[in-house]
CSV table of C-alpha atoms in Angstrom, one decimal:
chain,number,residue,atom,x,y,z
A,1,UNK,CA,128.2,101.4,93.7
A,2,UNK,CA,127.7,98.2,96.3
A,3,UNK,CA,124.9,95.9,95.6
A,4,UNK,CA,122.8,96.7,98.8
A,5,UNK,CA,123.4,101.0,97.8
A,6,UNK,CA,121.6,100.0,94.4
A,7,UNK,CA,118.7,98.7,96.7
A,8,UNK,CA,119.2,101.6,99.5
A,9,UNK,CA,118.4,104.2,96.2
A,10,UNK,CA,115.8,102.2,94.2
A,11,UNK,CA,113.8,101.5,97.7
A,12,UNK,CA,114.0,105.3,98.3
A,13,UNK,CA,112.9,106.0,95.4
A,14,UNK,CA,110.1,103.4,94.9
A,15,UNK,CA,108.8,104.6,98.4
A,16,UNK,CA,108.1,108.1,96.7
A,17,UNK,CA,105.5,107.4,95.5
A,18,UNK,CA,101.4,107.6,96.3
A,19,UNK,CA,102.1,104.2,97.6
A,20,UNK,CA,104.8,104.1,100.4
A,21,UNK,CA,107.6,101.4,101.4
A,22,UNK,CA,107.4,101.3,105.5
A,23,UNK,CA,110.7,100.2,107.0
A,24,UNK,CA,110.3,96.4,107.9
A,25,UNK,CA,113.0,93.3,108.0
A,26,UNK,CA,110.5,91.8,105.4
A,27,UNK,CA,111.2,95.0,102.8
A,28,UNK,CA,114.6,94.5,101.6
A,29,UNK,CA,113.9,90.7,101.0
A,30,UNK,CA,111.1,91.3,99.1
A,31,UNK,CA,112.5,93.9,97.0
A,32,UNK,CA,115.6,91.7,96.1
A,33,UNK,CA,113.4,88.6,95.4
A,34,UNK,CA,111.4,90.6,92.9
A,35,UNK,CA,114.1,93.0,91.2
A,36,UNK,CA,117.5,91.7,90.3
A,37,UNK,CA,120.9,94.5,90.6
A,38,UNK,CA,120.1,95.3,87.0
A,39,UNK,CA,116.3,96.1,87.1
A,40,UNK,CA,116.9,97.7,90.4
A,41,UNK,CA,119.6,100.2,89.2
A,42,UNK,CA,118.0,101.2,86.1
A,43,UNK,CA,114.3,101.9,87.3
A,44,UNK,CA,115.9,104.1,90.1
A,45,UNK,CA,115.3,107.9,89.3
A,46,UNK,CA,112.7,106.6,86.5
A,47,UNK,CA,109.5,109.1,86.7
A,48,UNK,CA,106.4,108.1,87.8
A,49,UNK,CA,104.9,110.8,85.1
A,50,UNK,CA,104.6,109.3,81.6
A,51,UNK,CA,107.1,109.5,79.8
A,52,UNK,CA,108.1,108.8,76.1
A,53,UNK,CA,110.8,106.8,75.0
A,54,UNK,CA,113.2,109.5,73.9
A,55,UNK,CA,112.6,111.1,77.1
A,56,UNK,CA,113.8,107.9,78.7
A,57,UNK,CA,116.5,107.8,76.5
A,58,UNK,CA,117.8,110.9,76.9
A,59,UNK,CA,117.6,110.4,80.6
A,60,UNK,CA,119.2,106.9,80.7
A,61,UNK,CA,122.2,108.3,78.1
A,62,UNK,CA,121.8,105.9,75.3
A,63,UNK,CA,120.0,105.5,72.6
A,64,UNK,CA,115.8,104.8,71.7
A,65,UNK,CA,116.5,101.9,69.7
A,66,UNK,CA,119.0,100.5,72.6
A,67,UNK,CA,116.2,101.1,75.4
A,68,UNK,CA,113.0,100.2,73.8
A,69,UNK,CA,113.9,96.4,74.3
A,70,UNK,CA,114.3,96.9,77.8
A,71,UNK,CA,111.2,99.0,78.0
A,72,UNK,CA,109.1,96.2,76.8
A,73,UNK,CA,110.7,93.7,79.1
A,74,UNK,CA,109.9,95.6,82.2
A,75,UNK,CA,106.4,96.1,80.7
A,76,UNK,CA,106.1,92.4,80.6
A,77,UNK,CA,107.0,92.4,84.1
A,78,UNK,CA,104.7,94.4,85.5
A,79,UNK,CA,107.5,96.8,86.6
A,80,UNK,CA,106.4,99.7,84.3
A,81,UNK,CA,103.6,100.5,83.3
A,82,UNK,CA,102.4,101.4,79.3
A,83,UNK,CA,99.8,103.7,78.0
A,84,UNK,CA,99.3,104.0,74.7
A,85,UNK,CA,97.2,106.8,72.9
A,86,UNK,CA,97.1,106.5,69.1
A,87,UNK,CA,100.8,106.1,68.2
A,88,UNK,CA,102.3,107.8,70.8
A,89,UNK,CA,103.7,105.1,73.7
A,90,UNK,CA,104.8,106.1,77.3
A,91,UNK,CA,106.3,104.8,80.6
A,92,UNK,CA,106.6,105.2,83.8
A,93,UNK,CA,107.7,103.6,87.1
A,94,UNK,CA,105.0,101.1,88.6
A,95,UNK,CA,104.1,101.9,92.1
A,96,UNK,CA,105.1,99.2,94.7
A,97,UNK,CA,101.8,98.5,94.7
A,98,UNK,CA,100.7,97.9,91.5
A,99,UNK,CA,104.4,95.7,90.7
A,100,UNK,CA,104.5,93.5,94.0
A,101,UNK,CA,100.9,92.7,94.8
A,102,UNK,CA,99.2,93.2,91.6
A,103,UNK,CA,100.7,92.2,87.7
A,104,UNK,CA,103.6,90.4,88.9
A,105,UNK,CA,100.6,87.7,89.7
A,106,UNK,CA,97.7,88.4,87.4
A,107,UNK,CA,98.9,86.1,84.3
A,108,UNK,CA,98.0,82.2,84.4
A,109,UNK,CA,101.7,81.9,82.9
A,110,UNK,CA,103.4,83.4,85.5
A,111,UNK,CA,106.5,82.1,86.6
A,112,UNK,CA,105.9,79.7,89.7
A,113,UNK,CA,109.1,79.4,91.1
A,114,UNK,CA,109.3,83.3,91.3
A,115,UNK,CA,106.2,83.6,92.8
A,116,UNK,CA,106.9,81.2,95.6
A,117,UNK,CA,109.9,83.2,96.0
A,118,UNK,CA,108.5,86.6,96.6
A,119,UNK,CA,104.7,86.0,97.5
A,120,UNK,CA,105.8,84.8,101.2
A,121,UNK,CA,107.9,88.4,101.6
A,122,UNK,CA,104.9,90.3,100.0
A,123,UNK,CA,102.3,88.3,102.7
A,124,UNK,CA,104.6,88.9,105.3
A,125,UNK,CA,105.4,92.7,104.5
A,126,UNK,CA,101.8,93.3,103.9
A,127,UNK,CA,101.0,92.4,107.3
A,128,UNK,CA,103.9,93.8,109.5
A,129,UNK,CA,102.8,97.7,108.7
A,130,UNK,CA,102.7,97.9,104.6
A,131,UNK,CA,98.9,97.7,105.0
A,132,UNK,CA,98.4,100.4,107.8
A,133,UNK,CA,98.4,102.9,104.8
A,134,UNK,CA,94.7,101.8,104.6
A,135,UNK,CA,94.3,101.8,108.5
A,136,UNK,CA,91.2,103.9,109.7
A,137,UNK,CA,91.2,105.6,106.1
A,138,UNK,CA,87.8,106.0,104.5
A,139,UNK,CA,89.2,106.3,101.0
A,140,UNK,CA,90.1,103.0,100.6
A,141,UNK,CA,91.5,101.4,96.9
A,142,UNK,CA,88.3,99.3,96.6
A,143,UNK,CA,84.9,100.0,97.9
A,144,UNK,CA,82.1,97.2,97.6
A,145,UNK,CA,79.5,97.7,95.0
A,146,UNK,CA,76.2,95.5,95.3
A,147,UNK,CA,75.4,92.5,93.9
A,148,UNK,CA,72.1,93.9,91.4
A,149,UNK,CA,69.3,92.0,92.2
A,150,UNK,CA,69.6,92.3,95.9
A,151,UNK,CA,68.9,96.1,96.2
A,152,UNK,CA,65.0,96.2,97.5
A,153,UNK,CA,64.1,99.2,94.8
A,154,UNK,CA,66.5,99.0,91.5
A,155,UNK,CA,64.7,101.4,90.6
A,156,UNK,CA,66.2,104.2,92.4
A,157,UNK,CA,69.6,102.4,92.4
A,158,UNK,CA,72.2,105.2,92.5
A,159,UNK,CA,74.2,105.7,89.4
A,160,UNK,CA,77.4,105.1,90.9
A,161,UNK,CA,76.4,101.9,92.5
A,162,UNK,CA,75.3,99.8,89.5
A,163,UNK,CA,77.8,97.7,88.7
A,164,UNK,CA,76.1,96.8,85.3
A,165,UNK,CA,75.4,100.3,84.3
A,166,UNK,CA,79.5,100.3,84.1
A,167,UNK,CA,79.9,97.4,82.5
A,168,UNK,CA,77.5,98.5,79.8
A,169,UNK,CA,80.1,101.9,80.0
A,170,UNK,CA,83.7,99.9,79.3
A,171,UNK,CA,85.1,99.6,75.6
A,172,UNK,CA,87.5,96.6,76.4
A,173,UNK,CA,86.8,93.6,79.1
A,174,UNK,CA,89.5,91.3,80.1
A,175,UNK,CA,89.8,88.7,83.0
A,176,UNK,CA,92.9,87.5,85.1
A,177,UNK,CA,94.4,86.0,87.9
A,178,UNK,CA,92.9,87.2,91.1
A,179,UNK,CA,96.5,88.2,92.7
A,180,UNK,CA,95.4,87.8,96.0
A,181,UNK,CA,94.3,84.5,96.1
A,182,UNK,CA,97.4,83.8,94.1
A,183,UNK,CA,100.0,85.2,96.6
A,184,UNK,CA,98.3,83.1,99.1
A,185,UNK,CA,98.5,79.9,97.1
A,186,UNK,CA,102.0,80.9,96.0
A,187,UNK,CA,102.8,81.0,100.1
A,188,UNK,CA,102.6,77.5,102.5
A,189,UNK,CA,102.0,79.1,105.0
A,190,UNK,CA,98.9,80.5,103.8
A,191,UNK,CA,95.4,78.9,104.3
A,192,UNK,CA,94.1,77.4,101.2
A,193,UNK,CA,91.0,79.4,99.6
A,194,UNK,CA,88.7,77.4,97.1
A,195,UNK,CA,87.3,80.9,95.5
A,196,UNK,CA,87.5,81.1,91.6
A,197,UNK,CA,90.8,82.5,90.7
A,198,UNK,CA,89.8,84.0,87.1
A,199,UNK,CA,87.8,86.4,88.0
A,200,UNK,CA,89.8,89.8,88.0
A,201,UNK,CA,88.0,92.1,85.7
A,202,UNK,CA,90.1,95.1,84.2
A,203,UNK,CA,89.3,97.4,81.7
A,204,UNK,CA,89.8,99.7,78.2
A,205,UNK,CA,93.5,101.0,79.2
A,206,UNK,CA,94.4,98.8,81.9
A,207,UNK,CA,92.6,96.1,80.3
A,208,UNK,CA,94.7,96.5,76.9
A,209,UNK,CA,98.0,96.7,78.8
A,210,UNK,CA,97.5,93.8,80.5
A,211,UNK,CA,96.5,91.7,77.6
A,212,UNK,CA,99.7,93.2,75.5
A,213,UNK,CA,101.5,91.9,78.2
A,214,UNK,CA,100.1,88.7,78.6
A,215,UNK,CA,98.8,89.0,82.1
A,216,UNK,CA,95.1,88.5,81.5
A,217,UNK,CA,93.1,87.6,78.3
A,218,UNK,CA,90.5,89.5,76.6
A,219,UNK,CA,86.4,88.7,77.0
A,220,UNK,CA,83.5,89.7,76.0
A,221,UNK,CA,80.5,91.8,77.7
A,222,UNK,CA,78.5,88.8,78.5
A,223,UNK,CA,81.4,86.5,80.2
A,224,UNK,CA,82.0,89.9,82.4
A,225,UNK,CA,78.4,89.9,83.3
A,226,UNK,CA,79.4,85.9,83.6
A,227,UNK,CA,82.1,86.3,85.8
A,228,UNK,CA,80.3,88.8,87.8
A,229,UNK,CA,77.6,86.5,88.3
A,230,UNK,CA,80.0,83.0,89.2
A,231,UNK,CA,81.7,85.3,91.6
A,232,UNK,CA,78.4,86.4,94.3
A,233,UNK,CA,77.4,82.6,93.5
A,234,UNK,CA,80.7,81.7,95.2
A,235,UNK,CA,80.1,84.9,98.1
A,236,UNK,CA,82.6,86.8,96.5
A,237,UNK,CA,82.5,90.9,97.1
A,238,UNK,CA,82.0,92.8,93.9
A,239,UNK,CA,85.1,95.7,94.7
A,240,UNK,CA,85.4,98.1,92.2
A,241,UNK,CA,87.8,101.0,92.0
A,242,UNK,CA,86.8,103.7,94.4
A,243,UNK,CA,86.8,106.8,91.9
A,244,UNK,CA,83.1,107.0,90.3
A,245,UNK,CA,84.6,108.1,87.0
A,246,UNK,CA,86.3,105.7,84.4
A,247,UNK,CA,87.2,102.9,87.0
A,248,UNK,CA,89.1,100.7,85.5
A,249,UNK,CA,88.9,97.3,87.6
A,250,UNK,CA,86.5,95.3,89.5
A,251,UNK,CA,88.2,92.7,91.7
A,252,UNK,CA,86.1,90.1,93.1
A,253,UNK,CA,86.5,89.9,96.8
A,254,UNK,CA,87.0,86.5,99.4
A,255,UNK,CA,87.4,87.9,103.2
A,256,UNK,CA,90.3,85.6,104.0
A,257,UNK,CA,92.6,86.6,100.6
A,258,UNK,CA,91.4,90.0,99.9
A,259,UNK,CA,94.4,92.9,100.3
A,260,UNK,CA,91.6,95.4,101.8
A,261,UNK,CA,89.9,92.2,103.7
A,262,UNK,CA,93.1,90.6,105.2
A,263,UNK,CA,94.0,93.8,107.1
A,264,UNK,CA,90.8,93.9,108.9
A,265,UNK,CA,90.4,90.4,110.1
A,266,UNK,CA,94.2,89.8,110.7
A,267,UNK,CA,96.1,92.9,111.8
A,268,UNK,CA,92.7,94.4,113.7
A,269,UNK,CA,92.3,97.9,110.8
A,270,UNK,CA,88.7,99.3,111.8
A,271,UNK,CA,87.3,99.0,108.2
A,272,UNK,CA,88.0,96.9,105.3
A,273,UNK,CA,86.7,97.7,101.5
A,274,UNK,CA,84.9,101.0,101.1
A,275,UNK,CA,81.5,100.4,102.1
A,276,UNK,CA,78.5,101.0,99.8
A,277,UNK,CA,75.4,103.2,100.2
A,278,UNK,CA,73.4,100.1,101.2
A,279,UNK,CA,72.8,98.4,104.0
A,280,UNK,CA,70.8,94.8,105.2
A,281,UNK,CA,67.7,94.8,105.7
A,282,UNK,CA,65.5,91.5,107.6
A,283,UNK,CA,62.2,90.4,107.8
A,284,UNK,CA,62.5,88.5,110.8
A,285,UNK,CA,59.9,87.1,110.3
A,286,UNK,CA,60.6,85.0,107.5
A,287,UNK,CA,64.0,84.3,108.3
A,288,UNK,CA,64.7,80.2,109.0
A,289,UNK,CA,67.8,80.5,111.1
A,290,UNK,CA,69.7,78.1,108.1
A,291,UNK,CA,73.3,80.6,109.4
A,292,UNK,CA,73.8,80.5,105.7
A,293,UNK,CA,74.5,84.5,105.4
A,294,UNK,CA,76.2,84.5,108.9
A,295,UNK,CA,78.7,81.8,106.4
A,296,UNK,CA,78.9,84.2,103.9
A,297,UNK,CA,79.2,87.4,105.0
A,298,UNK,CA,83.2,88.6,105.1
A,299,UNK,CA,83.0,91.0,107.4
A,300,UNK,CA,81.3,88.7,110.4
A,301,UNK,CA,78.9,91.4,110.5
A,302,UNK,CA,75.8,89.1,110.9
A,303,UNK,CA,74.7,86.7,113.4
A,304,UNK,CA,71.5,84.4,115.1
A,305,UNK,CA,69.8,86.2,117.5
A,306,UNK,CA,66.9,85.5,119.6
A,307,UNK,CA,63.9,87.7,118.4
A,308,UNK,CA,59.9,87.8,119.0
A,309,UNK,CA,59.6,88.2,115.4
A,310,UNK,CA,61.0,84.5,114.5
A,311,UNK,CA,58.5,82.0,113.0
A,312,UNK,CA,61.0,78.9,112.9
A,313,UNK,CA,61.7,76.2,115.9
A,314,UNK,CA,64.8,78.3,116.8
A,315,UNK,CA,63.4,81.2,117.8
A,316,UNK,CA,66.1,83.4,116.1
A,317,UNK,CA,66.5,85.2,113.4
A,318,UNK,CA,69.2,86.5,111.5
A,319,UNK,CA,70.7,89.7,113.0
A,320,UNK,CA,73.1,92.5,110.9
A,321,UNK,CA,75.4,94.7,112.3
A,322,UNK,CA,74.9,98.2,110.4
A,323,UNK,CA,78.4,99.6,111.3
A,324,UNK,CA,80.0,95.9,110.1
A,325,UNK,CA,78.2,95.8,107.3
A,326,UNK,CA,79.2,96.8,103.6
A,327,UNK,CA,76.4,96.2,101.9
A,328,UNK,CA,77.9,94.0,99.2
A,329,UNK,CA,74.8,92.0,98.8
A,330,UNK,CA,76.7,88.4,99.5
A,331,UNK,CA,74.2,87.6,102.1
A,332,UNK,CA,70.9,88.6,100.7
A,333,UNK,CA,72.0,86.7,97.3
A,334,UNK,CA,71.7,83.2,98.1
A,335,UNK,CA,69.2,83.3,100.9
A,336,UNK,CA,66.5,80.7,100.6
A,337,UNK,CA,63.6,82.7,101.8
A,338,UNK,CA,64.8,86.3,100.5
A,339,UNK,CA,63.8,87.5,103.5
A,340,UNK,CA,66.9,90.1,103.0
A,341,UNK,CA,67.5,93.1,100.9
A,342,UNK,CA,69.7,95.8,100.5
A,343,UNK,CA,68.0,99.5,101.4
A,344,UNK,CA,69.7,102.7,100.7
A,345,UNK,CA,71.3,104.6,103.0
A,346,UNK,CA,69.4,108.0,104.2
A,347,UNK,CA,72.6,110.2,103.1
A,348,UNK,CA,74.6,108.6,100.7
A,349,UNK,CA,78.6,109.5,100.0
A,350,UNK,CA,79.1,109.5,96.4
A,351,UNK,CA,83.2,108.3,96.0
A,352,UNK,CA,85.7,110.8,94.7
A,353,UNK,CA,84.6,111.9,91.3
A,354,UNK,CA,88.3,110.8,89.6
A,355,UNK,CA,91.4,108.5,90.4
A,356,UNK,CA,93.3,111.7,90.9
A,357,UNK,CA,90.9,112.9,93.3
A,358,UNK,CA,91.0,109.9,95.3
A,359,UNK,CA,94.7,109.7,95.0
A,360,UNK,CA,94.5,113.4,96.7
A,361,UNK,CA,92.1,112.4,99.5
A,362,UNK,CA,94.5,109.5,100.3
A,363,UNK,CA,97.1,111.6,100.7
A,364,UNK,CA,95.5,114.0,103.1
A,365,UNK,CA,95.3,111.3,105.5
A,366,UNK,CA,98.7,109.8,105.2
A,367,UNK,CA,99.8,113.3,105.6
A,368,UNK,CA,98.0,113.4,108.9
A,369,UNK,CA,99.3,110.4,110.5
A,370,UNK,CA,103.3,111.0,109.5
C-alpha cells in the first residue's frame, strides 16, 4: 500500500467519528505532520468503543505482550485515549479533536519543534471549514459558567451553574496547558496572547489519564478554586463541559485563542461558547464610564452609551447587548463601582443531562446541515 493510500484510509476513518474531518488543502498536511506512515496505518480500523488489549490484539494479529508497548506509546501521545476501571485497561481511537487540538498540546514538556510543525496546519484547518461543525449550533463543546460572586442572588444560583458546587463534586483535580493559547504561540503568524497558560482544569478520569501520561500535573481542591479565581482576575471565561452530569473539564476562556471564541470573531459563526442562564444587568446610574468591561468582555457585547441615567461627566453609561452576551461574569468581576450583576434568565435551558446526550443533540444538527 502507497504512503498517501495509508493517509486516504486513516483520514476516512478518523473522519468517522462524532467529530468530522472536512475536505480542505490544510487536512492532509496536518494529518501527516502529526502522524507518521507507521502510526497512521496502525490506528486505521482501530474502534472508537473501548476496547481491551486482547481485543486489540486479536484484531491487530499479534500478540498482547507485542502491542501493549505500542499501546502506551500512542497513549502518551494523545492519539488513544485510556480508561481504566480497577484492573481492567482499555483503548480506543482519539477523535481528531481530542488528538490535534487538545493532548497533543496540554503537557509543559511537549515537544516544541513538533508543535511548530503542526499547530500552523491545525490554526489554519480550524479556520477554513473544520470549525463550521460548531456554526449556528446551540449545543456547543463548552458553554460559559459564571464567575460566583457576580450572580445578584447566589442564593437561588441554579445547580448546574455553580461552578464551585462541581468543584466540591470532583475526586481528582489536575491543571495543564491551555491548548489553545498554545497552538497560537506555537504558530508566528498568530497574535501573541499574554493570558495564563496553566490553567486547563480536568478531572477524575480525564484528569488521571492525563497525568499518567504526563500532559498535566495533579492539584489540589484549593489551587482549582486558585486557578479559577487567577483566571476571571485575568478576564478569562470559566467554559465548562456542556453536559450537566460528570463534566470532566473546565477550560478557561480568552476571546482571541479560544477554539469556540476564534470561530465567532474570525470566520463570522453566530454564537460562540454555550451561553449561561445569566445575563448583565446595569445600574446606570452608578456606572463611571471607565470602558473597563467594554475591554473585557470577549464577545464585544458591551459598549458606552449616552443615557439620562448617567451621573459621571460623560454622560454615558455602560450599555450590554442581551443577545451578545454570555453571561460569563468577566465584566461585572472587576468593575470598580459594582454597578453590574448577573440576573437569571426568566426560562432557563438546563444543558444535556450526559456527554452522550450532548454527543446525540450534536449530531442531530450536523445531520441536518449534510
Amino acid at each position: 500500500m502507497t504512503e498517501e493510500q495509508i493517509y486516504t484510509n486513516f483520514i476516512e476513518w478518523l473522519g468517522g467519528a462524532w467529530w468530522h474531518l472536512p475536505d480542505s488543502r490544510h487536512l492532509v498536511p496536518m494529518i501527516r505532520a502529526h502522524y507518521s506512515t507507521e502510526e497512521a496505518e496502525f490506528l486505521t480500523g482501530f474502534p472508537f468503543r473501548p476496547s481491551t488489549i486482547d481485543e486489540l490484539a486479536q484484531m491487530k494479529g499479534v500478540s498482547a505482550v507485542d502491542i501493549s508497548e505500542q499501546l502506551e506509546e500512542l497513549s502518551r501521545k494523545g492519539m488513544i485515549y485510556e480508561s481504566v476501571r480497577g484492573e481492567s485497561v482499555r483503548y480506543r481511537l482519539s477523535d481528531s479533536m481530542l488528538a490535534l487540538m487538545r493532548a497533543n498540546m496540554w503537557s509543559p514538556d511537549a515537544d516544541e519543534a513538533k508543535l511548530r510543525e503542526v499547530a500552523p496546519f491545525v490554526n489554519a484547518y480550524y479556520l477554513d471549514n473544520w470549525a463550521d461543525q460548531w456554526e449556528a449550533a446551540h449545543v456547543k463543546g463548552l458553554r460559559a459558567i459564571p464567575i460566583n460572586r457576580t450572580i445578584e442572588d447566589t442564593r437561588a444560583i441554579l445547580p448546574y451553574e455553580d461552578v464551585v458546587k462541581y468543584v466540591d463534586e470532583f475526586e481528582y483535580y489536575t491543571v495543564s496547558n491551555c491548548p489553545c493559547r498554545v497552538r497560537h504561540r506555537m504558530d508566528p503568524s498568530m497574535p501573541v496572547c499574554d493570558h495564563p497558560l496553566e490553567v486547563c482544569l480536568h478531572f477524575d478520569d480525564l484528569g488521571r489519564y492525563i497525568v499518567k501520561n504526563n500532559m498535566g500535573r495533579e492539584i489540589t481542591r484549593e489551587e482549582t478554586l486558585a486557578i479559577l479565581k487567577q483566571s476571571a482576575d485575568s478576564g478569562l471565561v470559566h467554559g465548562i463541559s456542556t453536559q450537566k452530569e460528570r463534566p470532566d473539564t473546565i477550560c478557561n476562556c480568552c476571546g482571541c485563542c479560544c477554539l469556540m471564541f476564534e470561530p465567532y470573531h474570525k470566520s463570522g459563526h453566530k454564537e460562540a461558547i454555550r451561553p449561561s442562564n445569566y445575563k448583565v444587568k446595569i445600574a446606570a446610574a452608578a456606572c463611571t464610564a471607565c470602558a473597563l468591561c467594554v475591554k473585557r468582555c470577549p464577545m464585544d457585547a458591551l459598549t458606552l452609551k449616552t443615557t439620562p441615567e448617567a451621573n459621571n461627566k460623560y454622560g454615558k453609561s455602560a450599555h450590554v447587548d442581551s443577545e451578545l452576551c454570555v453571561g460569563c461574569g468577566v465584566c461585572a468581576h472587576k468593575c470598580p463601582t459594582k454597578c453590574m450583576v448577573l440576573e437569571q434568565a426568566e426560562d432557563p435551558t438546563p444543558p444535556p443531562a450526559t456527554a452522550r446526550d450532548w454527543v446525540m443533540e450534536l449530531r442531530k444538527y450536523q445531520q441536518s446541515v449534510e
